[in-house]
GROMACS .gro file of C-alpha atoms in nm:
model
  281
    1UNK     CA    1  -0.232   2.070  -1.011
    2UNK     CA    2  -0.069   1.770  -1.090
    3UNK     CA    3  -0.204   1.517  -0.756
    4UNK     CA    4  -0.212   1.234  -0.669
    5UNK     CA    5  -0.525   1.113  -0.425
    6UNK     CA    6  -0.458   0.658  -0.271
    7UNK     CA    7  -0.797   0.504  -0.109
    8UNK     CA    8  -0.758   0.157   0.102
    9UNK     CA    9  -0.701   0.026   0.408
   10UNK     CA   10  -0.506   0.191   0.732
   11UNK     CA   11  -0.370   0.034   0.960
   12UNK     CA   12  -0.084   0.053   1.332
   13UNK     CA   13   0.130  -0.263   1.221
   14UNK     CA   14   0.284  -0.351   1.517
   15UNK     CA   15   0.585  -0.612   1.384
   16UNK     CA   16   0.760  -0.880   1.557
   17UNK     CA   17   1.039  -1.150   1.521
   18UNK     CA   18   1.011  -1.477   1.611
   19UNK     CA   19   1.274  -1.719   1.689
   20UNK     CA   20   1.069  -2.001   1.587
   21UNK     CA   21   0.665  -2.101   1.464
   22UNK     CA   22   0.400  -1.988   1.630
   23UNK     CA   23   0.247  -2.308   1.803
   24UNK     CA   24  -0.099  -2.385   1.970
   25UNK     CA   25  -0.083  -2.419   2.348
   26UNK     CA   26   0.285  -2.271   2.277
   27UNK     CA   27   0.486  -2.025   2.378
   28UNK     CA   28   0.736  -1.883   2.162
   29UNK     CA   29   0.982  -1.647   2.149
   30UNK     CA   30   1.020  -1.281   2.032
   31UNK     CA   31   1.405  -1.232   1.990
   32UNK     CA   32   1.308  -0.843   1.787
   33UNK     CA   33   1.108  -0.570   1.825
   34UNK     CA   34   1.186  -0.181   1.646
   35UNK     CA   35   1.105   0.093   2.012
   36UNK     CA   36   1.160   0.288   1.681
   37UNK     CA   37   0.841   0.145   1.500
   38UNK     CA   38   0.639  -0.025   1.799
   39UNK     CA   39   0.390   0.073   1.609
   40UNK     CA   40   0.492   0.161   1.265
   41UNK     CA   41   0.173   0.300   0.998
   42UNK     CA   42   0.089   0.066   0.750
   43UNK     CA   43  -0.175  -0.027   0.451
   44UNK     CA   44  -0.090   0.084   0.048
   45UNK     CA   45  -0.227   0.420   0.052
   46UNK     CA   46   0.007   0.509   0.395
   47UNK     CA   47   0.290   0.349   0.197
   48UNK     CA   48   0.208   0.475  -0.137
   49UNK     CA   49   0.194   0.875  -0.011
   50UNK     CA   50   0.544   0.837   0.171
   51UNK     CA   51   0.679   0.755  -0.172
   52UNK     CA   52   0.523   0.986  -0.368
   53UNK     CA   53   0.572   1.281  -0.110
   54UNK     CA   54   0.933   1.211  -0.144
   55UNK     CA   55   0.941   1.340  -0.505
   56UNK     CA   56   0.783   1.664  -0.353
   57UNK     CA   57   0.468   1.591  -0.484
   58UNK     CA   58   0.081   1.646  -0.373
   59UNK     CA   59  -0.072   1.288  -0.244
   60UNK     CA   60  -0.378   1.245  -0.003
   61UNK     CA   61  -0.454   0.927   0.139
   62UNK     CA   62  -0.798   0.892   0.152
   63UNK     CA   63  -0.892   0.703   0.429
   64UNK     CA   64  -1.033   0.621   0.768
   65UNK     CA   65  -0.862   0.541   1.110
   66UNK     CA   66  -1.002   0.580   1.414
   67UNK     CA   67  -0.997   0.929   1.761
   68UNK     CA   68  -0.758   0.722   1.970
   69UNK     CA   69  -0.388   0.835   2.055
   70UNK     CA   70  -0.269   0.527   1.823
   71UNK     CA   71  -0.496   0.647   1.496
   72UNK     CA   72  -0.347   1.035   1.578
   73UNK     CA   73   0.034   0.909   1.549
   74UNK     CA   74  -0.102   0.777   1.210
   75UNK     CA   75  -0.201   1.157   1.115
   76UNK     CA   76   0.088   1.295   1.278
   77UNK     CA   77   0.321   1.073   1.108
   78UNK     CA   78   0.191   1.106   0.743
   79UNK     CA   79   0.172   1.475   0.834
   80UNK     CA   80   0.535   1.506   0.909
   81UNK     CA   81   0.639   1.351   0.554
   82UNK     CA   82   0.468   1.603   0.338
   83UNK     CA   83   0.172   1.429   0.344
   84UNK     CA   84  -0.114   1.606   0.310
   85UNK     CA   85  -0.390   1.468   0.550
   86UNK     CA   86  -0.734   1.604   0.444
   87UNK     CA   87  -0.853   1.276   0.379
   88UNK     CA   88  -0.822   1.106   0.650
   89UNK     CA   89  -1.146   1.032   0.787
   90UNK     CA   90  -1.146   1.039   1.142
   91UNK     CA   91  -1.437   0.780   1.283
   92UNK     CA   92  -1.563   0.773   1.650
   93UNK     CA   93  -1.354   0.457   1.765
   94UNK     CA   94  -1.040   0.455   2.050
   95UNK     CA   95  -0.973   0.212   1.833
   96UNK     CA   96  -0.749   0.206   1.536
   97UNK     CA   97  -0.740   0.031   1.241
   98UNK     CA   98  -0.422  -0.260   1.329
   99UNK     CA   99  -0.239  -0.558   1.251
  100UNK     CA  100  -0.028  -0.796   1.460
  101UNK     CA  101   0.259  -0.910   1.120
  102UNK     CA  102   0.452  -1.172   1.340
  103UNK     CA  103   0.757  -1.280   1.117
  104UNK     CA  104   0.849  -1.608   1.175
  105UNK     CA  105   1.176  -1.872   1.252
  106UNK     CA  106   1.102  -1.959   0.923
  107UNK     CA  107   1.068  -1.626   0.719
  108UNK     CA  108   0.718  -1.715   0.710
  109UNK     CA  109   0.431  -1.396   0.848
  110UNK     CA  110   0.170  -1.475   1.029
  111UNK     CA  111  -0.046  -1.122   0.986
  112UNK     CA  112  -0.348  -1.093   1.282
  113UNK     CA  113  -0.591  -0.803   1.125
  114UNK     CA  114  -0.854  -0.609   1.329
  115UNK     CA  115  -1.065  -0.490   1.100
  116UNK     CA  116  -1.253  -0.206   1.349
  117UNK     CA  117  -1.537  -0.089   1.122
  118UNK     CA  118  -1.653  -0.318   0.981
  119UNK     CA  119  -1.843  -0.132   0.706
  120UNK     CA  120  -1.897   0.162   0.883
  121UNK     CA  121  -1.710   0.346   0.646
  122UNK     CA  122  -1.861   0.674   0.402
  123UNK     CA  123  -1.727   0.869   0.188
  124UNK     CA  124  -1.730   1.259   0.287
  125UNK     CA  125  -1.794   1.595   0.153
  126UNK     CA  126  -1.373   1.635   0.132
  127UNK     CA  127  -1.276   1.287   0.100
  128UNK     CA  128  -1.497   1.279  -0.277
  129UNK     CA  129  -1.345   1.603  -0.323
  130UNK     CA  130  -1.019   1.511  -0.298
  131UNK     CA  131  -1.081   1.138  -0.561
  132UNK     CA  132  -1.319   1.404  -0.840
  133UNK     CA  133  -1.055   1.636  -0.805
  134UNK     CA  134  -0.678   1.403  -0.914
  135UNK     CA  135  -0.450   1.387  -1.186
  136UNK     CA  136  -0.357   1.118  -1.056
  137UNK     CA  137  -0.585   0.802  -0.860
  138UNK     CA  138  -0.473   0.469  -0.738
  139UNK     CA  139  -0.689   0.238  -0.595
  140UNK     CA  140  -0.599  -0.038  -0.330
  141UNK     CA  141  -0.754  -0.225  -0.101
  142UNK     CA  142  -1.011  -0.104   0.092
  143UNK     CA  143  -1.409  -0.049   0.201
  144UNK     CA  144  -1.601  -0.320  -0.098
  145UNK     CA  145  -1.874  -0.100  -0.069
  146UNK     CA  146  -1.644   0.185  -0.194
  147UNK     CA  147  -1.592   0.082  -0.479
  148UNK     CA  148  -1.799   0.234  -0.744
  149UNK     CA  149  -1.835   0.539  -0.624
  150UNK     CA  150  -1.435   0.601  -0.590
  151UNK     CA  151  -1.456   0.526  -0.972
  152UNK     CA  152  -1.724   0.744  -1.019
  153UNK     CA  153  -1.599   1.022  -0.918
  154UNK     CA  154  -1.328   0.975  -1.099
  155UNK     CA  155  -1.236   1.227  -1.368
  156UNK     CA  156  -1.280   1.128  -1.684
  157UNK     CA  157  -0.903   1.239  -1.798
  158UNK     CA  158  -0.691   1.152  -1.396
  159UNK     CA  159  -0.478   0.810  -1.524
  160UNK     CA  160  -0.524   0.529  -1.275
  161UNK     CA  161  -0.399   0.302  -1.074
  162UNK     CA  162  -0.498  -0.041  -0.991
  163UNK     CA  163  -0.333  -0.201  -0.720
  164UNK     CA  164  -0.437  -0.549  -0.679
  165UNK     CA  165  -0.475  -0.768  -0.371
  166UNK     CA  166  -0.579  -1.093  -0.280
  167UNK     CA  167  -0.924  -1.009  -0.110
  168UNK     CA  168  -1.203  -1.148  -0.221
  169UNK     CA  169  -1.463  -0.875  -0.035
  170UNK     CA  170  -1.310  -0.613  -0.189
  171UNK     CA  171  -1.153  -0.717  -0.514
  172UNK     CA  172  -1.483  -0.978  -0.643
  173UNK     CA  173  -1.447  -1.095  -0.971
  174UNK     CA  174  -1.649  -0.806  -1.173
  175UNK     CA  175  -1.466  -0.543  -0.967
  176UNK     CA  176  -1.109  -0.717  -1.083
  177UNK     CA  177  -1.270  -0.716  -1.459
  178UNK     CA  178  -1.397  -0.411  -1.456
  179UNK     CA  179  -1.079  -0.219  -1.301
  180UNK     CA  180  -0.843  -0.452  -1.485
  181UNK     CA  181  -1.027  -0.250  -1.837
  182UNK     CA  182  -0.952   0.066  -1.774
  183UNK     CA  183  -0.662   0.109  -1.562
  184UNK     CA  184  -0.318   0.261  -1.682
  185UNK     CA  185  -0.125   0.093  -1.467
  186UNK     CA  186  -0.128  -0.246  -1.235
  187UNK     CA  187   0.083  -0.371  -0.962
  188UNK     CA  188  -0.013  -0.675  -0.834
  189UNK     CA  189   0.286  -1.010  -0.726
  190UNK     CA  190   0.291  -1.379  -0.855
  191UNK     CA  191   0.016  -1.482  -0.713
  192UNK     CA  192  -0.233  -1.224  -0.793
  193UNK     CA  193  -0.201  -1.215  -1.132
  194UNK     CA  194  -0.457  -1.417  -1.225
  195UNK     CA  195  -0.696  -1.187  -1.090
  196UNK     CA  196  -0.588  -0.908  -1.303
  197UNK     CA  197  -0.834  -0.951  -1.636
  198UNK     CA  198  -0.830  -0.826  -1.975
  199UNK     CA  199  -0.640  -0.563  -1.927
  200UNK     CA  200  -0.680  -0.224  -2.179
  201UNK     CA  201  -0.411  -0.233  -2.493
  202UNK     CA  202  -0.193   0.095  -2.360
  203UNK     CA  203  -0.180  -0.057  -1.978
  204UNK     CA  204   0.164  -0.123  -1.779
  205UNK     CA  205   0.099  -0.418  -1.575
  206UNK     CA  206   0.358  -0.401  -1.308
  207UNK     CA  207   0.463  -0.746  -1.125
  208UNK     CA  208   0.656  -0.881  -0.794
  209UNK     CA  209   0.785  -1.193  -0.760
  210UNK     CA  210   1.052  -1.150  -0.529
  211UNK     CA  211   1.386  -1.147  -0.470
  212UNK     CA  212   1.336  -1.339  -0.844
  213UNK     CA  213   1.258  -1.010  -0.977
  214UNK     CA  214   0.967  -0.775  -1.206
  215UNK     CA  215   0.814  -0.779  -1.521
  216UNK     CA  216   0.698  -0.521  -1.691
  217UNK     CA  217   0.482  -0.519  -1.950
  218UNK     CA  218   0.362  -0.296  -2.190
  219UNK     CA  219   0.204  -0.282  -2.544
  220UNK     CA  220   0.306  -0.657  -2.606
  221UNK     CA  221   0.623  -0.657  -2.479
  222UNK     CA  222   0.778  -0.779  -2.180
  223UNK     CA  223   1.076  -0.629  -2.011
  224UNK     CA  224   1.228  -0.847  -1.681
  225UNK     CA  225   1.387  -0.649  -1.424
  226UNK     CA  226   1.605  -0.799  -1.176
  227UNK     CA  227   1.641  -0.705  -0.789
  228UNK     CA  228   1.893  -0.621  -0.519
  229UNK     CA  229   1.818  -0.878  -0.303
  230UNK     CA  230   1.828  -0.771   0.089
  231UNK     CA  231   1.873  -0.961   0.368
  232UNK     CA  232   1.545  -0.859   0.597
  233UNK     CA  233   1.308  -1.023   0.649
  234UNK     CA  234   1.020  -0.713   0.653
  235UNK     CA  235   0.940  -0.665   0.343
  236UNK     CA  236   0.613  -0.544   0.425
  237UNK     CA  237   0.478  -0.237   0.204
  238UNK     CA  238   0.808  -0.289  -0.028
  239UNK     CA  239   0.526  -0.346  -0.318
  240UNK     CA  240   0.322  -0.045  -0.216
  241UNK     CA  241   0.693   0.145  -0.260
  242UNK     CA  242   0.781   0.014  -0.543
  243UNK     CA  243   0.430   0.176  -0.641
  244UNK     CA  244   0.427   0.445  -0.538
  245UNK     CA  245   0.755   0.561  -0.654
  246UNK     CA  246   0.673   0.473  -0.962
  247UNK     CA  247   0.396   0.740  -1.002
  248UNK     CA  248   0.565   1.059  -0.790
  249UNK     CA  249   0.832   0.934  -1.163
  250UNK     CA  250   0.535   0.979  -1.344
  251UNK     CA  251   0.374   1.192  -1.188
  252UNK     CA  252   0.696   1.472  -1.272
  253UNK     CA  253   0.703   1.371  -1.653
  254UNK     CA  254   0.857   1.019  -1.725
  255UNK     CA  255   0.702   0.842  -2.009
  256UNK     CA  256   0.892   0.562  -2.057
  257UNK     CA  257   0.743   0.292  -1.783
  258UNK     CA  258   1.072   0.067  -1.774
  259UNK     CA  259   1.230   0.363  -1.615
  260UNK     CA  260   0.900   0.461  -1.387
  261UNK     CA  261   0.998   0.093  -1.310
  262UNK     CA  262   1.337   0.138  -1.179
  263UNK     CA  263   1.233   0.446  -1.007
  264UNK     CA  264   0.998   0.250  -0.769
  265UNK     CA  265   1.261  -0.026  -0.730
  266UNK     CA  266   1.494   0.267  -0.616
  267UNK     CA  267   1.203   0.350  -0.345
  268UNK     CA  268   1.134  -0.005  -0.257
  269UNK     CA  269   1.562   0.007  -0.178
  270UNK     CA  270   1.561   0.268  -0.021
  271UNK     CA  271   1.250   0.230   0.298
  272UNK     CA  272   1.377  -0.124   0.341
  273UNK     CA  273   1.786  -0.066   0.343
  274UNK     CA  274   1.645   0.218   0.684
  275UNK     CA  275   1.489  -0.122   0.817
  276UNK     CA  276   1.820  -0.300   0.760
  277UNK     CA  277   1.973   0.023   0.905
  278UNK     CA  278   1.765  -0.003   1.224
  279UNK     CA  279   1.799  -0.420   1.212
  280UNK     CA  280   1.405  -0.417   1.203
  281UNK     CA  281   1.309  -0.808   1.220
   0.00000   0.00000   0.00000
Protein backbone atom coordinates (compact mmCIF):
# COMPACT_ATOMS: atom_id res chain seq x y z
CA UNK A 1 0.00 0.00 0.00
CA UNK A 2 1.26 3.49 -0.88
CA UNK A 3 1.45 5.61 2.28
CA UNK A 4 3.12 8.86 3.31
CA UNK A 5 4.64 9.61 6.72
CA UNK A 6 5.37 13.29 7.47
CA UNK A 7 7.60 14.07 10.44
CA UNK A 8 7.96 17.43 12.16
CA UNK A 9 6.62 19.90 14.70
CA UNK A 10 2.92 20.46 15.35
CA UNK A 11 1.45 23.86 16.13
CA UNK A 12 -1.77 25.58 17.11
CA UNK A 13 -1.73 28.93 15.27
CA UNK A 14 -3.43 32.11 16.42
CA UNK A 15 -3.45 34.38 13.37
CA UNK A 16 -4.33 38.05 13.66
CA UNK A 17 -4.29 41.00 11.30
CA UNK A 18 -2.94 44.27 12.69
CA UNK A 19 -3.81 47.85 11.78
CA UNK A 20 -0.17 48.89 12.13
CA UNK A 21 3.20 47.74 13.39
CA UNK A 22 4.13 46.15 16.69
CA UNK A 23 6.14 48.54 18.84
CA UNK A 24 7.59 48.40 22.33
CA UNK A 25 5.39 49.95 25.03
CA UNK A 26 2.71 50.67 22.43
CA UNK A 27 -0.77 49.37 21.70
CA UNK A 28 -1.36 48.05 18.20
CA UNK A 29 -4.97 47.43 17.18
CA UNK A 30 -6.12 44.08 15.82
CA UNK A 31 -8.33 44.67 12.81
CA UNK A 32 -9.07 41.06 11.94
CA UNK A 33 -9.39 37.73 13.68
CA UNK A 34 -11.19 34.80 12.07
CA UNK A 35 -13.49 33.24 14.71
CA UNK A 36 -13.76 30.04 12.63
CA UNK A 37 -10.01 29.50 12.56
CA UNK A 38 -8.71 30.83 15.86
CA UNK A 39 -6.83 28.81 16.71
CA UNK A 40 -6.21 26.75 13.60
CA UNK A 41 -3.89 23.80 13.30
CA UNK A 42 -0.48 24.47 11.80
CA UNK A 43 2.96 23.06 11.15
CA UNK A 44 4.23 21.25 8.08
CA UNK A 45 2.89 17.77 8.99
CA UNK A 46 -0.67 19.09 9.28
CA UNK A 47 -0.66 21.19 6.10
CA UNK A 48 0.98 18.44 4.04
CA UNK A 49 -1.27 15.73 5.45
CA UNK A 50 -4.47 17.64 4.71
CA UNK A 51 -3.37 18.30 1.12
CA UNK A 52 -2.56 14.61 0.60
CA UNK A 53 -5.75 13.40 2.29
CA UNK A 54 -7.78 15.67 -0.01
CA UNK A 55 -6.64 13.38 -2.83
CA UNK A 56 -7.67 10.29 -0.81
CA UNK A 57 -4.07 9.13 -0.35
CA UNK A 58 -2.99 7.43 2.91
CA UNK A 59 -1.01 9.83 5.11
CA UNK A 60 0.14 9.84 8.75
CA UNK A 61 1.69 12.87 10.45
CA UNK A 62 4.40 11.87 12.92
CA UNK A 63 4.41 14.63 15.50
CA UNK A 64 3.99 15.50 19.19
CA UNK A 65 1.29 17.46 21.01
CA UNK A 66 0.02 17.80 24.56
CA UNK A 67 -2.97 16.36 26.39
CA UNK A 68 -5.18 19.44 26.79
CA UNK A 69 -8.16 20.81 24.82
CA UNK A 70 -6.03 22.59 22.21
CA UNK A 71 -4.28 19.33 21.45
CA UNK A 72 -7.67 17.60 21.19
CA UNK A 73 -8.60 20.19 18.55
CA UNK A 74 -5.45 19.36 16.58
CA UNK A 75 -6.26 15.64 16.47
CA UNK A 76 -9.97 16.11 15.81
CA UNK A 77 -9.38 18.55 12.95
CA UNK A 78 -6.98 16.19 11.18
CA UNK A 79 -9.27 13.19 11.73
CA UNK A 80 -12.19 15.12 10.22
CA UNK A 81 -10.22 15.58 6.98
CA UNK A 82 -9.39 11.88 6.63
CA UNK A 83 -5.85 12.06 8.02
CA UNK A 84 -4.64 9.11 10.10
CA UNK A 85 -3.86 10.23 13.65
CA UNK A 86 -2.10 7.17 15.07
CA UNK A 87 1.28 8.81 14.48
CA UNK A 88 0.48 11.73 16.79
CA UNK A 89 2.07 11.23 20.21
CA UNK A 90 0.26 12.80 23.17
CA UNK A 91 2.65 14.03 25.87
CA UNK A 92 1.54 14.70 29.44
CA UNK A 93 1.24 18.47 29.21
CA UNK A 94 -1.80 20.77 29.28
CA UNK A 95 -0.19 23.09 26.75
CA UNK A 96 0.27 22.54 23.03
CA UNK A 97 3.00 23.97 20.79
CA UNK A 98 1.60 27.37 19.87
CA UNK A 99 2.37 30.15 17.42
CA UNK A 100 0.99 33.69 17.40
CA UNK A 101 1.06 34.91 13.80
CA UNK A 102 0.75 38.69 13.78
CA UNK A 103 0.34 40.05 10.23
CA UNK A 104 1.40 43.68 10.39
CA UNK A 105 0.31 46.66 8.41
CA UNK A 106 3.41 46.63 6.21
CA UNK A 107 2.79 43.05 5.11
CA UNK A 108 5.39 41.41 7.35
CA UNK A 109 4.55 38.76 9.93
CA UNK A 110 5.78 38.64 13.51
CA UNK A 111 5.79 35.01 14.65
CA UNK A 112 5.98 34.12 18.34
CA UNK A 113 6.43 30.38 18.90
CA UNK A 114 6.18 28.31 22.07
CA UNK A 115 7.67 24.84 21.35
CA UNK A 116 6.60 23.61 24.83
CA UNK A 117 8.40 20.27 25.00
CA UNK A 118 12.04 21.39 24.78
CA UNK A 119 13.51 18.10 23.60
CA UNK A 120 11.28 15.68 25.50
CA UNK A 121 9.95 14.15 22.27
CA UNK A 122 10.69 10.47 21.63
CA UNK A 123 9.66 8.18 18.81
CA UNK A 124 6.95 5.83 20.01
CA UNK A 125 6.68 2.26 18.74
CA UNK A 126 3.69 3.35 16.65
CA UNK A 127 5.60 6.23 15.11
CA UNK A 128 8.63 4.07 14.36
CA UNK A 129 6.43 1.49 12.65
CA UNK A 130 4.72 4.17 10.55
CA UNK A 131 8.06 5.57 9.37
CA UNK A 132 9.55 2.15 8.67
CA UNK A 133 6.55 0.97 6.65
CA UNK A 134 5.99 4.19 4.66
CA UNK A 135 6.43 4.04 0.90
CA UNK A 136 6.92 7.82 0.96
CA UNK A 137 8.63 9.74 3.78
CA UNK A 138 8.78 13.51 4.25
CA UNK A 139 11.13 15.11 6.78
CA UNK A 140 10.29 18.65 7.89
CA UNK A 141 11.60 20.78 10.74
CA UNK A 142 11.20 18.91 14.01
CA UNK A 143 13.01 17.71 17.13
CA UNK A 144 16.70 17.79 16.14
CA UNK A 145 17.63 14.83 18.33
CA UNK A 146 15.29 12.57 16.33
CA UNK A 147 16.36 13.35 12.74
CA UNK A 148 19.01 10.62 12.69
CA UNK A 149 16.60 8.02 14.02
CA UNK A 150 13.95 8.98 11.49
CA UNK A 151 16.34 8.65 8.56
CA UNK A 152 17.68 5.34 9.88
CA UNK A 153 14.14 3.90 10.05
CA UNK A 154 13.40 4.73 6.42
CA UNK A 155 13.04 1.76 4.11
CA UNK A 156 15.67 2.05 1.37
CA UNK A 157 13.01 1.92 -1.35
CA UNK A 158 10.88 4.66 0.23
CA UNK A 159 10.76 7.93 -1.69
CA UNK A 160 12.26 10.70 0.46
CA UNK A 161 11.07 14.32 0.55
CA UNK A 162 12.66 17.18 2.45
CA UNK A 163 10.81 20.40 3.32
CA UNK A 164 13.66 22.79 4.13
CA UNK A 165 13.43 25.25 7.01
CA UNK A 166 16.08 27.75 8.06
CA UNK A 167 16.37 26.23 11.53
CA UNK A 168 20.02 25.66 12.43
CA UNK A 169 19.12 23.59 15.49
CA UNK A 170 17.33 20.99 13.40
CA UNK A 171 19.09 21.20 10.06
CA UNK A 172 22.74 21.63 10.96
CA UNK A 173 25.19 21.81 8.04
CA UNK A 174 25.99 18.11 8.45
CA UNK A 175 22.33 17.06 8.58
CA UNK A 176 21.43 19.31 5.63
CA UNK A 177 24.27 17.82 3.59
CA UNK A 178 23.17 14.28 4.47
CA UNK A 179 19.55 14.84 3.50
CA UNK A 180 20.49 16.78 0.36
CA UNK A 181 22.48 13.79 -0.88
CA UNK A 182 19.68 11.24 -0.45
CA UNK A 183 16.41 13.16 -0.93
CA UNK A 184 14.35 12.48 -4.05
CA UNK A 185 12.49 15.80 -3.89
CA UNK A 186 13.50 18.95 -1.97
CA UNK A 187 11.14 21.85 -1.27
CA UNK A 188 12.58 25.24 -0.26
CA UNK A 189 12.06 28.95 -0.72
CA UNK A 190 14.58 31.36 -2.19
CA UNK A 191 16.11 32.28 1.18
CA UNK A 192 16.49 28.59 2.11
CA UNK A 193 18.06 27.48 -1.17
CA UNK A 194 21.60 27.95 0.18
CA UNK A 195 20.93 25.24 2.78
CA UNK A 196 20.55 22.63 0.07
CA UNK A 197 23.90 20.93 -0.49
CA UNK A 198 24.94 18.62 -3.31
CA UNK A 199 21.69 16.94 -4.27
CA UNK A 200 21.60 13.61 -6.04
CA UNK A 201 21.59 13.88 -9.82
CA UNK A 202 18.05 12.50 -10.05
CA UNK A 203 16.70 14.78 -7.31
CA UNK A 204 14.01 17.38 -7.94
CA UNK A 205 14.32 20.79 -6.27
CA UNK A 206 11.15 22.85 -6.03
CA UNK A 207 11.94 26.44 -5.05
CA UNK A 208 9.18 28.92 -4.20
CA UNK A 209 9.77 32.62 -4.83
CA UNK A 210 6.60 34.29 -3.60
CA UNK A 211 4.88 36.33 -6.32
CA UNK A 212 7.77 35.55 -8.68
CA UNK A 213 6.56 31.96 -9.03
CA UNK A 214 8.42 28.71 -8.52
CA UNK A 215 11.29 26.91 -10.23
CA UNK A 216 11.55 23.17 -10.72
CA UNK A 217 15.11 21.89 -11.16
CA UNK A 218 15.54 18.33 -12.40
CA UNK A 219 18.17 16.54 -14.46
CA UNK A 220 20.14 19.70 -15.14
CA UNK A 221 17.15 21.66 -16.46
CA UNK A 222 15.19 24.41 -14.75
CA UNK A 223 11.52 25.10 -15.43
CA UNK A 224 10.07 28.42 -14.28
CA UNK A 225 6.37 28.39 -13.38
CA UNK A 226 4.28 31.51 -12.73
CA UNK A 227 1.81 31.78 -9.84
CA UNK A 228 -1.52 33.52 -9.53
CA UNK A 229 -1.17 36.44 -7.13
CA UNK A 230 -3.92 36.59 -4.51
CA UNK A 231 -4.67 39.42 -2.06
CA UNK A 232 -4.20 37.25 1.04
CA UNK A 233 -2.07 38.68 3.84
CA UNK A 234 -1.69 35.33 5.59
CA UNK A 235 0.11 32.85 3.33
CA UNK A 236 1.28 30.62 6.20
CA UNK A 237 1.21 26.99 5.13
CA UNK A 238 1.05 27.69 1.40
CA UNK A 239 4.49 26.18 0.78
CA UNK A 240 3.71 23.12 2.90
CA UNK A 241 0.39 22.69 1.11
CA UNK A 242 2.18 22.96 -2.23
CA UNK A 243 4.54 20.20 -1.08
CA UNK A 244 1.56 18.07 -0.04
CA UNK A 245 -0.12 18.54 -3.40
CA UNK A 246 3.10 17.60 -5.17
CA UNK A 247 3.53 14.42 -3.11
CA UNK A 248 -0.14 13.46 -3.56
CA UNK A 249 0.33 13.74 -7.33
CA UNK A 250 3.37 11.48 -7.24
CA UNK A 251 1.57 8.97 -5.03
CA UNK A 252 -1.26 8.85 -7.56
CA UNK A 253 1.15 8.02 -10.39
CA UNK A 254 2.23 11.40 -11.79
CA UNK A 255 5.85 11.01 -12.88
CA UNK A 256 6.57 14.41 -14.43
CA UNK A 257 7.96 16.88 -11.83
CA UNK A 258 6.41 19.90 -13.55
CA UNK A 259 2.96 18.29 -13.57
CA UNK A 260 3.38 17.36 -9.90
CA UNK A 261 4.45 20.94 -9.12
CA UNK A 262 1.35 22.24 -10.89
CA UNK A 263 -0.78 19.96 -8.70
CA UNK A 264 0.98 21.46 -5.70
CA UNK A 265 0.31 25.00 -6.90
CA UNK A 266 -3.35 24.13 -7.39
CA UNK A 267 -3.57 22.78 -3.83
CA UNK A 268 -1.96 25.93 -2.39
CA UNK A 269 -4.27 28.16 -4.42
CA UNK A 270 -7.36 26.32 -3.12
CA UNK A 271 -6.17 26.75 0.46
CA UNK A 272 -5.52 30.47 0.01
CA UNK A 273 -8.83 30.93 -1.81
CA UNK A 274 -10.66 29.52 1.21
CA UNK A 275 -8.90 32.08 3.42
CA UNK A 276 -9.72 34.86 1.01
CA UNK A 277 -13.39 33.92 1.02
CA UNK A 278 -13.40 33.94 4.83
CA UNK A 279 -11.41 37.22 4.77
CA UNK A 280 -8.70 35.85 7.03
CA UNK A 281 -5.91 38.26 8.10
